[in-house]
């Protein structure tokens, strides 16, 4: 049984990430590692790699069709990522295939 002052490890990590510098390598690694959560399994399957260049997220896609689909939802995707991160970690996303 969990005591009222105990938190899950996931909650502690999320809280820590929201209270640390948005340029922290740990915060950026968290975003990269959660790419599938942000775009879904199908789009993640067609992703070659995801990396940061400053505050720009660079995404290399295996498929031009998948790239185009993600480009159409770019703004809401940036908002979703930043909301999850708790700060403006991603200013832009650059897709290529």
mmCIF file of C-alpha atoms in Angstrom:
data_model
loop_
_atom_site.group_PDB
_atom_site.id
_atom_site.type_symbol
_atom_site.label_atom_id
_atom_site.label_comp_id
_atom_site.label_asym_id
_atom_site.label_seq_id
_atom_site.Cartn_x
_atom_site.Cartn_y
_atom_site.Cartn_z
ATOM 1 C CA UNK A 1 0.000 0.000 0.000
ATOM 2 C CA UNK A 2 1.349 3.405 -0.991
ATOM 3 C CA UNK A 3 1.535 6.114 1.642
ATOM 4 C CA UNK A 4 -0.024 9.474 0.810
ATOM 5 C CA UNK A 5 3.369 11.216 0.603
ATOM 6 C CA UNK A 6 4.844 8.634 -1.787
ATOM 7 C CA UNK A 7 5.009 9.198 -5.545
ATOM 8 C CA UNK A 8 5.640 6.829 -8.382
ATOM 9 C CA UNK A 9 9.041 6.956 -10.032
ATOM 10 C CA UNK A 10 7.430 8.192 -13.260
ATOM 11 C CA UNK A 11 5.761 11.078 -11.410
ATOM 12 C CA UNK A 12 9.052 12.030 -9.787
ATOM 13 C CA UNK A 13 10.899 11.984 -13.116
ATOM 14 C CA UNK A 14 8.188 14.043 -14.845
ATOM 15 C CA UNK A 15 8.240 16.578 -12.013
ATOM 16 C CA UNK A 16 12.037 16.786 -12.116
ATOM 17 C CA UNK A 17 12.014 17.312 -15.907
ATOM 18 C CA UNK A 18 9.442 20.106 -15.662
ATOM 19 C CA UNK A 19 11.565 21.934 -13.088
ATOM 20 C CA UNK A 20 14.868 21.808 -14.971
ATOM 21 C CA UNK A 21 16.381 23.790 -17.782
ATOM 22 C CA UNK A 22 14.706 23.150 -21.138
ATOM 23 C CA UNK A 23 18.130 22.875 -22.758
ATOM 24 C CA UNK A 24 19.180 20.090 -20.426
ATOM 25 C CA UNK A 25 20.397 17.013 -22.306
ATOM 26 C CA UNK A 26 18.210 14.900 -20.034
ATOM 27 C CA UNK A 27 15.046 16.803 -21.003
ATOM 28 C CA UNK A 28 15.925 16.520 -24.699
ATOM 29 C CA UNK A 29 16.715 12.809 -24.368
ATOM 30 C CA UNK A 30 13.332 12.335 -22.706
ATOM 31 C CA UNK A 31 11.617 13.956 -25.725
ATOM 32 C CA UNK A 32 13.585 11.812 -28.198
ATOM 33 C CA UNK A 33 12.855 8.627 -26.252
ATOM 34 C CA UNK A 34 9.118 9.403 -26.177
ATOM 35 C CA UNK A 35 8.869 10.069 -29.935
ATOM 36 C CA UNK A 36 6.528 7.091 -30.438
ATOM 37 C CA UNK A 37 4.225 8.415 -27.708
ATOM 38 C CA UNK A 38 3.987 11.754 -29.527
ATOM 39 C CA UNK A 39 3.438 10.496 -33.101
ATOM 40 C CA UNK A 40 2.048 6.984 -32.681
ATOM 41 C CA UNK A 41 3.391 3.545 -33.599
ATOM 42 C CA UNK A 42 2.878 3.826 -37.367
ATOM 43 C CA UNK A 43 4.716 7.141 -37.782
ATOM 44 C CA UNK A 44 7.438 6.000 -35.374
ATOM 45 C CA UNK A 45 7.929 2.873 -37.476
ATOM 46 C CA UNK A 46 8.826 5.104 -40.443
ATOM 47 C CA UNK A 47 11.211 7.276 -38.428
ATOM 48 C CA UNK A 48 14.915 6.786 -39.095
ATOM 49 C CA UNK A 49 16.165 9.034 -36.296
ATOM 50 C CA UNK A 50 15.215 11.955 -34.065
ATOM 51 C CA UNK A 51 17.795 14.381 -32.681
ATOM 52 C CA UNK A 52 18.113 17.949 -31.467
ATOM 53 C CA UNK A 53 20.017 20.828 -33.036
ATOM 54 C CA UNK A 54 19.637 23.542 -30.411
ATOM 55 C CA UNK A 55 15.888 23.907 -29.917
ATOM 56 C CA UNK A 56 15.065 22.430 -33.336
ATOM 57 C CA UNK A 57 14.041 18.784 -33.517
ATOM 58 C CA UNK A 58 15.532 17.073 -36.582
ATOM 59 C CA UNK A 59 13.507 14.069 -37.787
ATOM 60 C CA UNK A 60 14.660 11.806 -40.612
ATOM 61 C CA UNK A 61 11.823 9.746 -42.060
ATOM 62 C CA UNK A 62 12.056 6.548 -44.130
ATOM 63 C CA UNK A 63 8.980 7.503 -46.135
ATOM 64 C CA UNK A 64 8.059 10.738 -47.912
ATOM 65 C CA UNK A 65 4.381 9.964 -47.266
ATOM 66 C CA UNK A 66 4.943 9.635 -43.497
ATOM 67 C CA UNK A 67 7.062 12.817 -43.570
ATOM 68 C CA UNK A 68 4.267 14.726 -45.295
ATOM 69 C CA UNK A 69 1.669 13.486 -42.796
ATOM 70 C CA UNK A 70 3.789 14.693 -39.864
ATOM 71 C CA UNK A 71 4.452 18.025 -41.584
ATOM 72 C CA UNK A 72 0.682 18.603 -41.701
ATOM 73 C CA UNK A 73 0.441 18.271 -37.894
ATOM 74 C CA UNK A 74 3.731 20.018 -37.102
ATOM 75 C CA UNK A 75 2.309 22.893 -35.015
ATOM 76 C CA UNK A 76 0.065 20.739 -32.793
ATOM 77 C CA UNK A 77 2.919 18.238 -32.454
ATOM 78 C CA UNK A 78 5.292 20.958 -31.200
ATOM 79 C CA UNK A 79 2.636 22.114 -28.736
ATOM 80 C CA UNK A 80 2.060 18.552 -27.498
ATOM 81 C CA UNK A 81 5.782 17.911 -26.987
ATOM 82 C CA UNK A 82 6.285 21.205 -25.151
ATOM 83 C CA UNK A 83 3.238 20.618 -22.980
ATOM 84 C CA UNK A 84 4.556 17.181 -21.971
ATOM 85 C CA UNK A 85 8.028 18.608 -21.322
ATOM 86 C CA UNK A 86 6.602 21.440 -19.224
ATOM 87 C CA UNK A 87 8.506 24.133 -21.145
ATOM 88 C CA UNK A 88 9.339 25.212 -24.675
ATOM 89 C CA UNK A 89 11.902 22.552 -25.499
ATOM 90 C CA UNK A 90 11.057 22.412 -29.220
ATOM 91 C CA UNK A 91 10.791 25.654 -31.206
ATOM 92 C CA UNK A 92 10.652 23.957 -34.618
ATOM 93 C CA UNK A 93 10.702 20.524 -36.232
ATOM 94 C CA UNK A 94 12.580 19.836 -39.450
ATOM 95 C CA UNK A 95 11.414 16.743 -41.308
ATOM 96 C CA UNK A 96 13.404 15.093 -44.096
ATOM 97 C CA UNK A 97 13.223 11.827 -45.979
#
